[in-house]
């Protein structure tokens, strides 16, 4: 059964009250999906600090399939305000206004993601935790609030998406024999989540996104996933187990 890890008594992060944190498969920022829902097999758990884990606070939530998760970009250093940013979706070279982007380099460092609610559970002390899928957050990201996703107001069928009006192009993902051997302790859903993550091509957007000879690596499910791009395909070369993440 999942257990809550303790934190500072006042649960303050960057001067803001947090109600909990999320455990995700992503051990570092690199390769985290750039938007929620792009890796639907990536299952995560949201834990709440007392008194926010009170079951009474979650009455009625079981009737919703998705939730808004409001969080803090705690791994982004607080810097002076910059009015323009370079979104990865635009190749990392074109600048646009920060308020026309979902960049983590924001004045408040507040983020918002829609996640599928898979399960409402209780720990051994009766406190509530939430199992969600499709998270685009690093492990241990602080949570500020959650709200139910209400389709008739939150989904706007004729909305315009600006520079992000279409889903990103997906790449084929293949595994070497060594990679499959390295990852043989993972289940089908976890392997699928790795494939969904890599299909987005997590290489830095400012690079030439064609084929290159560099081998990239990132931590996921406590494995070091190493890959490169060959003939337009993402090739996973290895996935050795890491114990000190």
PDB file of C-alpha atoms in Angstrom:
ATOM      1  CA  UNK A   1       0.000   0.000   0.000  1.00  0.00           C
ATOM      2  CA  UNK A   2       1.420   3.447  -0.861  1.00  0.00           C
ATOM      3  CA  UNK A   3       2.734   5.398   2.095  1.00  0.00           C
ATOM      4  CA  UNK A   4       2.999   9.140   2.590  1.00  0.00           C
ATOM      5  CA  UNK A   5       6.452  10.640   2.995  1.00  0.00           C
ATOM      6  CA  UNK A   6       6.643  13.442   5.529  1.00  0.00           C
ATOM      7  CA  UNK A   7       7.726  17.002   4.815  1.00  0.00           C
ATOM      8  CA  UNK A   8       8.318  20.259   6.651  1.00  0.00           C
ATOM      9  CA  UNK A   9       5.556  20.961   9.128  1.00  0.00           C
ATOM     10  CA  UNK A  10       4.169  23.985   7.302  1.00  0.00           C
ATOM     11  CA  UNK A  11       4.399  22.422   3.795  1.00  0.00           C
ATOM     12  CA  UNK A  12       5.632  25.671   2.309  1.00  0.00           C
ATOM     13  CA  UNK A  13       7.366  25.662  -1.077  1.00  0.00           C
ATOM     14  CA  UNK A  14       8.454  29.003  -2.550  1.00  0.00           C
ATOM     15  CA  UNK A  15       6.275  30.675   0.084  1.00  0.00           C
ATOM     16  CA  UNK A  16       3.123  28.829  -1.028  1.00  0.00           C
ATOM     17  CA  UNK A  17       1.118  26.283   0.931  1.00  0.00           C
ATOM     18  CA  UNK A  18       1.198  22.849  -0.677  1.00  0.00           C
ATOM     19  CA  UNK A  19      -1.286  20.060   0.038  1.00  0.00           C
ATOM     20  CA  UNK A  20       0.855  17.125  -1.032  1.00  0.00           C
ATOM     21  CA  UNK A  21       3.115  15.810  -3.766  1.00  0.00           C
ATOM     22  CA  UNK A  22       3.010  13.430  -6.717  1.00  0.00           C
ATOM     23  CA  UNK A  23       5.089  10.306  -7.276  1.00  0.00           C
ATOM     24  CA  UNK A  24       5.697   9.822 -11.014  1.00  0.00           C
ATOM     25  CA  UNK A  25       7.916   7.506 -13.120  1.00  0.00           C
ATOM     26  CA  UNK A  26      10.106  10.466 -14.162  1.00  0.00           C
ATOM     27  CA  UNK A  27      13.230  10.734 -12.042  1.00  0.00           C
ATOM     28  CA  UNK A  28      14.448  13.944 -13.726  1.00  0.00           C
ATOM     29  CA  UNK A  29      13.180  16.787 -15.915  1.00  0.00           C
ATOM     30  CA  UNK A  30      14.645  15.424 -19.146  1.00  0.00           C
ATOM     31  CA  UNK A  31      12.104  13.366 -21.131  1.00  0.00           C
ATOM     32  CA  UNK A  32       9.079  14.376 -19.051  1.00  0.00           C
ATOM     33  CA  UNK A  33       6.210  14.737 -21.572  1.00  0.00           C
ATOM     34  CA  UNK A  34       5.773  18.372 -22.577  1.00  0.00           C
ATOM     35  CA  UNK A  35       2.006  18.182 -22.069  1.00  0.00           C
ATOM     36  CA  UNK A  36      -0.298  15.957 -19.982  1.00  0.00           C
ATOM     37  CA  UNK A  37      -1.904  12.883 -21.510  1.00  0.00           C
ATOM     38  CA  UNK A  38       0.850  12.187 -24.053  1.00  0.00           C
ATOM     39  CA  UNK A  39       1.986   9.123 -22.096  1.00  0.00           C
ATOM     40  CA  UNK A  40      -1.315   7.645 -20.858  1.00  0.00           C
ATOM     41  CA  UNK A  41       0.341   4.478 -19.512  1.00  0.00           C
ATOM     42  CA  UNK A  42       2.472   6.522 -17.107  1.00  0.00           C
ATOM     43  CA  UNK A  43       0.670   5.922 -13.792  1.00  0.00           C
ATOM     44  CA  UNK A  44       1.381   8.205 -10.824  1.00  0.00           C
ATOM     45  CA  UNK A  45       0.154   8.670  -7.257  1.00  0.00           C
ATOM     46  CA  UNK A  46      -0.796  11.922  -5.529  1.00  0.00           C
ATOM     47  CA  UNK A  47      -0.270  11.908  -1.754  1.00  0.00           C
ATOM     48  CA  UNK A  48      -1.810  14.497   0.559  1.00  0.00           C
ATOM     49  CA  UNK A  49      -0.529  15.887   3.854  1.00  0.00           C
ATOM     50  CA  UNK A  50      -2.915  15.931   6.815  1.00  0.00           C
ATOM     51  CA  UNK A  51      -5.470  17.463   7.117  1.00  0.00           C
ATOM     52  CA  UNK A  52      -5.852  17.588   3.326  1.00  0.00           C
ATOM     53  CA  UNK A  53      -6.070  13.776   3.105  1.00  0.00           C
ATOM     54  CA  UNK A  54      -9.408  13.791   4.959  1.00  0.00           C
ATOM     55  CA  UNK A  55     -11.866  11.502   3.077  1.00  0.00           C
ATOM     56  CA  UNK A  56     -14.578  14.126   3.535  1.00  0.00           C
ATOM     57  CA  UNK A  57     -12.616  16.437   1.221  1.00  0.00           C
ATOM     58  CA  UNK A  58     -12.969  13.925  -1.632  1.00  0.00           C
ATOM     59  CA  UNK A  59     -16.673  13.109  -1.371  1.00  0.00           C
ATOM     60  CA  UNK A  60     -18.174  13.173  -4.876  1.00  0.00           C
ATOM     61  CA  UNK A  61     -14.843  13.053  -6.717  1.00  0.00           C
ATOM     62  CA  UNK A  62     -15.501   9.449  -7.735  1.00  0.00           C
ATOM     63  CA  UNK A  63     -18.041  10.709 -10.258  1.00  0.00           C
ATOM     64  CA  UNK A  64     -15.349  12.462 -12.327  1.00  0.00           C
ATOM     65  CA  UNK A  65     -13.038  10.747 -14.802  1.00  0.00           C
ATOM     66  CA  UNK A  66     -10.413  13.510 -14.902  1.00  0.00           C
ATOM     67  CA  UNK A  67      -9.027  16.163 -12.581  1.00  0.00           C
ATOM     68  CA  UNK A  68      -7.125  19.437 -12.868  1.00  0.00           C
ATOM     69  CA  UNK A  69      -3.884  19.219 -10.891  1.00  0.00           C
ATOM     70  CA  UNK A  70      -2.351  22.530  -9.855  1.00  0.00           C
ATOM     71  CA  UNK A  71       1.327  22.278  -8.943  1.00  0.00           C
ATOM     72  CA  UNK A  72       4.605  24.148  -8.555  1.00  0.00           C
ATOM     73  CA  UNK A  73       7.572  24.013 -10.906  1.00  0.00           C
ATOM     74  CA  UNK A  74       9.852  23.514  -7.915  1.00  0.00           C
ATOM     75  CA  UNK A  75      12.908  22.562  -9.989  1.00  0.00           C
ATOM     76  CA  UNK A  76      12.925  25.875 -11.844  1.00  0.00           C
ATOM     77  CA  UNK A  77      15.058  28.517 -10.194  1.00  0.00           C
ATOM     78  CA  UNK A  78      13.318  31.786  -9.399  1.00  0.00           C
ATOM     79  CA  UNK A  79      14.813  34.436 -11.664  1.00  0.00           C
ATOM     80  CA  UNK A  80      13.924  37.918 -12.818  1.00  0.00           C
ATOM     81  CA  UNK A  81      10.751  38.150 -14.874  1.00  0.00           C
ATOM     82  CA  UNK A  82      11.253  37.479 -18.583  1.00  0.00           C
ATOM     83  CA  UNK A  83       8.386  38.586 -20.829  1.00  0.00           C
ATOM     84  CA  UNK A  84       9.348  36.219 -23.641  1.00  0.00           C
ATOM     85  CA  UNK A  85      10.240  32.526 -23.705  1.00  0.00           C
ATOM     86  CA  UNK A  86      11.245  29.916 -26.304  1.00  0.00           C
ATOM     87  CA  UNK A  87       8.718  27.040 -26.346  1.00  0.00           C
ATOM     88  CA  UNK A  88      10.022  23.616 -27.446  1.00  0.00           C
ATOM     89  CA  UNK A  89       7.007  23.320 -29.747  1.00  0.00           C
ATOM     90  CA  UNK A  90       8.451  26.151 -31.844  1.00  0.00           C
ATOM     91  CA  UNK A  91      11.870  24.552 -32.059  1.00  0.00           C
ATOM     92  CA  UNK A  92      13.304  26.299 -29.019  1.00  0.00           C
ATOM     93  CA  UNK A  93      14.540  29.204 -31.150  1.00  0.00           C
ATOM     94  CA  UNK A  94      11.474  31.389 -31.681  1.00  0.00           C
ATOM     95  CA  UNK A  95      10.442  33.690 -28.844  1.00  0.00           C
ATOM     96  CA  UNK A  96       6.851  34.396 -27.822  1.00  0.00           C
ATOM     97  CA  UNK A  97       5.170  36.002 -24.811  1.00  0.00           C
ATOM     98  CA  UNK A  98       5.344  33.960 -21.618  1.00  0.00           C
ATOM     99  CA  UNK A  99       1.578  34.253 -21.164  1.00  0.00           C
ATOM    100  CA  UNK A 100       1.065  32.736 -24.631  1.00  0.00           C
ATOM    101  CA  UNK A 101       2.997  29.633 -23.577  1.00  0.00           C
ATOM    102  CA  UNK A 102       3.012  26.837 -21.023  1.00  0.00           C
ATOM    103  CA  UNK A 103       6.659  27.392 -20.211  1.00  0.00           C
ATOM    104  CA  UNK A 104       7.683  26.529 -16.626  1.00  0.00           C
ATOM    105  CA  UNK A 105       9.624  29.818 -16.489  1.00  0.00           C
ATOM    106  CA  UNK A 106       6.675  31.773 -15.130  1.00  0.00           C
ATOM    107  CA  UNK A 107       6.350  34.569 -12.566  1.00  0.00           C
ATOM    108  CA  UNK A 108       4.599  32.318 -10.042  1.00  0.00           C
ATOM    109  CA  UNK A 109       5.980  28.932 -11.189  1.00  0.00           C
ATOM    110  CA  UNK A 110       2.414  27.560 -11.014  1.00  0.00           C
ATOM    111  CA  UNK A 111       1.509  24.756 -13.416  1.00  0.00           C
ATOM    112  CA  UNK A 112      -1.794  23.160 -14.411  1.00  0.00           C
ATOM    113  CA  UNK A 113      -2.335  19.679 -15.880  1.00  0.00           C
ATOM    114  CA  UNK A 114      -5.370  17.550 -16.658  1.00  0.00           C
ATOM    115  CA  UNK A 115      -4.948  13.933 -15.559  1.00  0.00           C
ATOM    116  CA  UNK A 116      -7.142  10.865 -15.702  1.00  0.00           C
ATOM    117  CA  UNK A 117      -8.350   9.764 -12.274  1.00  0.00           C
ATOM    118  CA  UNK A 118      -7.743   6.022 -12.083  1.00  0.00           C
ATOM    119  CA  UNK A 119      -8.426   5.324  -8.416  1.00  0.00           C
ATOM    120  CA  UNK A 120      -9.258   6.938  -5.082  1.00  0.00           C
ATOM    121  CA  UNK A 121      -7.483   4.952  -2.370  1.00  0.00           C
ATOM    122  CA  UNK A 122      -6.854   5.077   1.364  1.00  0.00           C
ATOM    123  CA  UNK A 123      -3.613   4.457   3.249  1.00  0.00           C
ATOM    124  CA  UNK A 124      -3.237   2.531   6.512  1.00  0.00           C
ATOM    125  CA  UNK A 125      -4.176   5.662   8.506  1.00  0.00           C
ATOM    126  CA  UNK A 126      -7.363   6.269   6.517  1.00  0.00           C
ATOM    127  CA  UNK A 127      -5.930   9.169   4.526  1.00  0.00           C
ATOM    128  CA  UNK A 128      -6.812   9.490   0.852  1.00  0.00           C
ATOM    129  CA  UNK A 129      -4.405   9.191  -2.076  1.00  0.00           C
ATOM    130  CA  UNK A 130      -5.204   9.456  -5.797  1.00  0.00           C
ATOM    131  CA  UNK A 131      -3.884   7.259  -8.594  1.00  0.00           C
ATOM    132  CA  UNK A 132      -3.737   9.182 -11.879  1.00  0.00           C
ATOM    133  CA  UNK A 133      -2.414   8.599 -15.395  1.00  0.00           C
ATOM    134  CA  UNK A 134      -0.914  10.846 -18.053  1.00  0.00           C
ATOM    135  CA  UNK A 135       1.068  13.080 -15.683  1.00  0.00           C
ATOM    136  CA  UNK A 136       3.708  15.393 -17.175  1.00  0.00           C
ATOM    137  CA  UNK A 137       5.542  16.054 -13.893  1.00  0.00           C
ATOM    138  CA  UNK A 138       8.798  14.996 -12.330  1.00  0.00           C
ATOM    139  CA  UNK A 139       8.762  12.760  -9.283  1.00  0.00           C
ATOM    140  CA  UNK A 140       7.993  14.540  -5.984  1.00  0.00           C
ATOM    141  CA  UNK A 141       6.514  17.678  -7.601  1.00  0.00           C
ATOM    142  CA  UNK A 142       4.602  19.690  -4.937  1.00  0.00           C
ATOM    143  CA  UNK A 143       0.824  19.849  -5.385  1.00  0.00           C
ATOM    144  CA  UNK A 144      -1.058  23.060  -4.584  1.00  0.00           C
ATOM    145  CA  UNK A 145      -4.661  22.015  -5.324  1.00  0.00           C
ATOM    146  CA  UNK A 146      -6.883  19.681  -7.337  1.00  0.00           C
ATOM    147  CA  UNK A 147     -10.222  20.377  -8.979  1.00  0.00           C
ATOM    148  CA  UNK A 148     -12.606  18.169 -10.976  1.00  0.00           C
ATOM    149  CA  UNK A 149     -12.522  18.414 -14.745  1.00  0.00           C
ATOM    150  CA  UNK A 150     -16.034  19.392 -15.891  1.00  0.00           C
ATOM    151  CA  UNK A 151     -16.468  18.566 -19.620  1.00  0.00           C
ATOM    152  CA  UNK A 152     -19.289  20.967 -20.480  1.00  0.00           C
ATOM    153  CA  UNK A 153     -17.262  23.977 -19.336  1.00  0.00           C
ATOM    154  CA  UNK A 154     -13.641  22.786 -19.614  1.00  0.00           C
ATOM    155  CA  UNK A 155     -13.870  21.284 -23.118  1.00  0.00           C
ATOM    156  CA  UNK A 156     -14.424  23.873 -25.859  1.00  0.00           C
ATOM    157  CA  UNK A 157     -14.865  22.016 -29.188  1.00  0.00           C
ATOM    158  CA  UNK A 158     -14.261  25.039 -31.435  1.00  0.00           C
ATOM    159  CA  UNK A 159     -11.348  26.502 -29.450  1.00  0.00           C
ATOM    160  CA  UNK A 160      -8.279  27.714 -31.348  1.00  0.00           C
ATOM    161  CA  UNK A 161      -4.902  26.291 -30.385  1.00  0.00           C
ATOM    162  CA  UNK A 162      -2.572  28.998 -31.674  1.00  0.00           C
ATOM    163  CA  UNK A 163       0.869  27.585 -32.479  1.00  0.00           C
ATOM    164  CA  UNK A 164      -0.093  24.270 -30.823  1.00  0.00           C
ATOM    165  CA  UNK A 165      -3.227  23.453 -32.803  1.00  0.00           C
ATOM    166  CA  UNK A 166      -2.184  19.856 -33.557  1.00  0.00           C
ATOM    167  CA  UNK A 167      -0.718  16.993 -31.564  1.00  0.00           C
ATOM    168  CA  UNK A 168       3.042  16.528 -31.951  1.00  0.00           C
ATOM    169  CA  UNK A 169       4.393  14.062 -34.488  1.00  0.00           C
ATOM    170  CA  UNK A 170       5.154  10.652 -32.994  1.00  0.00           C
ATOM    171  CA  UNK A 171       8.230   8.553 -33.736  1.00  0.00           C
ATOM    172  CA  UNK A 172       8.600   4.797 -33.912  1.00  0.00           C
ATOM    173  CA  UNK A 173      10.366   3.365 -30.866  1.00  0.00           C
ATOM    174  CA  UNK A 174      12.437   0.159 -30.948  1.00  0.00           C
ATOM    175  CA  UNK A 175      14.322  -1.677 -28.197  1.00  0.00           C
ATOM    176  CA  UNK A 176      17.622  -3.500 -28.535  1.00  0.00           C
ATOM    177  CA  UNK A 177      17.957  -6.966 -27.004  1.00  0.00           C
ATOM    178  CA  UNK A 178      20.119  -5.501 -24.240  1.00  0.00           C
ATOM    179  CA  UNK A 179      17.481  -2.873 -23.464  1.00  0.00           C
ATOM    180  CA  UNK A 180      14.749  -5.511 -23.236  1.00  0.00           C
ATOM    181  CA  UNK A 181      16.945  -7.613 -20.945  1.00  0.00           C
ATOM    182  CA  UNK A 182      17.699  -4.561 -18.771  1.00  0.00           C
ATOM    183  CA  UNK A 183      14.001  -3.710 -18.484  1.00  0.00           C
ATOM    184  CA  UNK A 184      12.671  -7.220 -17.922  1.00  0.00           C
ATOM    185  CA  UNK A 185      11.559  -6.341 -14.370  1.00  0.00           C
ATOM    186  CA  UNK A 186       9.035  -3.798 -15.722  1.00  0.00           C
ATOM    187  CA  UNK A 187       5.452  -4.669 -16.618  1.00  0.00           C
ATOM    188  CA  UNK A 188       3.637  -4.085 -19.905  1.00  0.00           C
ATOM    189  CA  UNK A 189       2.197  -0.733 -18.847  1.00  0.00           C
ATOM    190  CA  UNK A 190       5.593   0.573 -17.722  1.00  0.00           C
ATOM    191  CA  UNK A 191       7.241  -0.447 -21.007  1.00  0.00           C
ATOM    192  CA  UNK A 192       4.347   1.209 -22.858  1.00  0.00           C
ATOM    193  CA  UNK A 193       4.881   4.405 -20.836  1.00  0.00           C
ATOM    194  CA  UNK A 194       8.559   4.463 -21.812  1.00  0.00           C
ATOM    195  CA  UNK A 195       7.601   4.037 -25.485  1.00  0.00           C
ATOM    196  CA  UNK A 196       4.983   6.814 -25.266  1.00  0.00           C
ATOM    197  CA  UNK A 197       7.525   9.107 -23.627  1.00  0.00           C
ATOM    198  CA  UNK A 198      10.204   8.445 -26.243  1.00  0.00           C
ATOM    199  CA  UNK A 199       7.762   8.701 -29.160  1.00  0.00           C
ATOM    200  CA  UNK A 200       7.583  12.455 -28.477  1.00  0.00           C
ATOM    201  CA  UNK A 201      11.367  12.706 -29.175  1.00  0.00           C
ATOM    202  CA  UNK A 202      12.534  14.224 -25.860  1.00  0.00           C
ATOM    203  CA  UNK A 203      15.762  15.637 -27.276  1.00  0.00           C
ATOM    204  CA  UNK A 204      16.261  19.387 -26.720  1.00  0.00           C
ATOM    205  CA  UNK A 205      14.054  21.328 -29.123  1.00  0.00           C
ATOM    206  CA  UNK A 206      16.809  23.747 -30.122  1.00  0.00           C
ATOM    207  CA  UNK A 207      18.843  20.919 -31.667  1.00  0.00           C
ATOM    208  CA  UNK A 208      18.471  19.738 -35.224  1.00  0.00           C
ATOM    209  CA  UNK A 209      15.778  17.142 -34.630  1.00  0.00           C
ATOM    210  CA  UNK A 210      17.034  14.918 -37.424  1.00  0.00           C
ATOM    211  CA  UNK A 211      19.370  11.974 -36.959  1.00  0.00           C
ATOM    212  CA  UNK A 212      22.472  12.500 -34.831  1.00  0.00           C
ATOM    213  CA  UNK A 213      25.142  10.268 -33.325  1.00  0.00           C
ATOM    214  CA  UNK A 214      24.703  11.322 -29.716  1.00  0.00           C
ATOM    215  CA  UNK A 215      23.363   8.877 -27.136  1.00  0.00           C
ATOM    216  CA  UNK A 216      20.888  10.504 -24.728  1.00  0.00           C
ATOM    217  CA  UNK A 217      19.845   9.275 -21.315  1.00  0.00           C
ATOM    218  CA  UNK A 218      17.186   9.889 -18.663  1.00  0.00           C
ATOM    219  CA  UNK A 219      15.851   8.241 -15.533  1.00  0.00           C
ATOM    220  CA  UNK A 220      12.467   6.515 -15.550  1.00  0.00           C
ATOM    221  CA  UNK A 221      11.151   3.741 -13.285  1.00  0.00           C
ATOM    222  CA  UNK A 222      14.586   3.768 -11.622  1.00  0.00           C
ATOM    223  CA  UNK A 223      16.263   2.732 -14.873  1.00  0.00           C
ATOM    224  CA  UNK A 224      18.697   4.788 -16.931  1.00  0.00           C
ATOM    225  CA  UNK A 225      17.114   4.772 -20.392  1.00  0.00           C
ATOM    226  CA  UNK A 226      19.729   5.416 -23.084  1.00  0.00           C
ATOM    227  CA  UNK A 227      18.652   6.040 -26.669  1.00  0.00           C
ATOM    228  CA  UNK A 228      19.625   7.567 -29.992  1.00  0.00           C
ATOM    229  CA  UNK A 229      17.872   8.419 -33.237  1.00  0.00           C
ATOM    230  CA  UNK A 230      18.617   6.298 -36.298  1.00  0.00           C
ATOM    231  CA  UNK A 231      16.824   6.566 -39.653  1.00  0.00           C
ATOM    232  CA  UNK A 232      13.988   8.496 -37.988  1.00  0.00           C
ATOM    233  CA  UNK A 233      13.456   5.805 -35.346  1.00  0.00           C
ATOM    234  CA  UNK A 234      14.082   6.136 -31.602  1.00  0.00           C
ATOM    235  CA  UNK A 235      16.351   3.219 -30.683  1.00  0.00           C
ATOM    236  CA  UNK A 236      16.611   2.302 -26.995  1.00  0.00           C
ATOM    237  CA  UNK A 237      20.105   0.897 -26.551  1.00  0.00           C
ATOM    238  CA  UNK A 238      20.000   0.071 -22.843  1.00  0.00           C
ATOM    239  CA  UNK A 239      18.010   0.563 -19.657  1.00  0.00           C
ATOM    240  CA  UNK A 240      20.214  -0.408 -16.761  1.00  0.00           C
ATOM    241  CA  UNK A 241      18.803  -0.420 -13.257  1.00  0.00           C
ATOM    242  CA  UNK A 242      19.861   2.524 -11.083  1.00  0.00           C
ATOM    243  CA  UNK A 243      19.719   2.267  -7.307  1.00  0.00           C
ATOM    244  CA  UNK A 244      20.805   5.761  -6.259  1.00  0.00           C
ATOM    245  CA  UNK A 245      18.162   7.922  -8.011  1.00  0.00           C
TER     246      UNK A 245
END
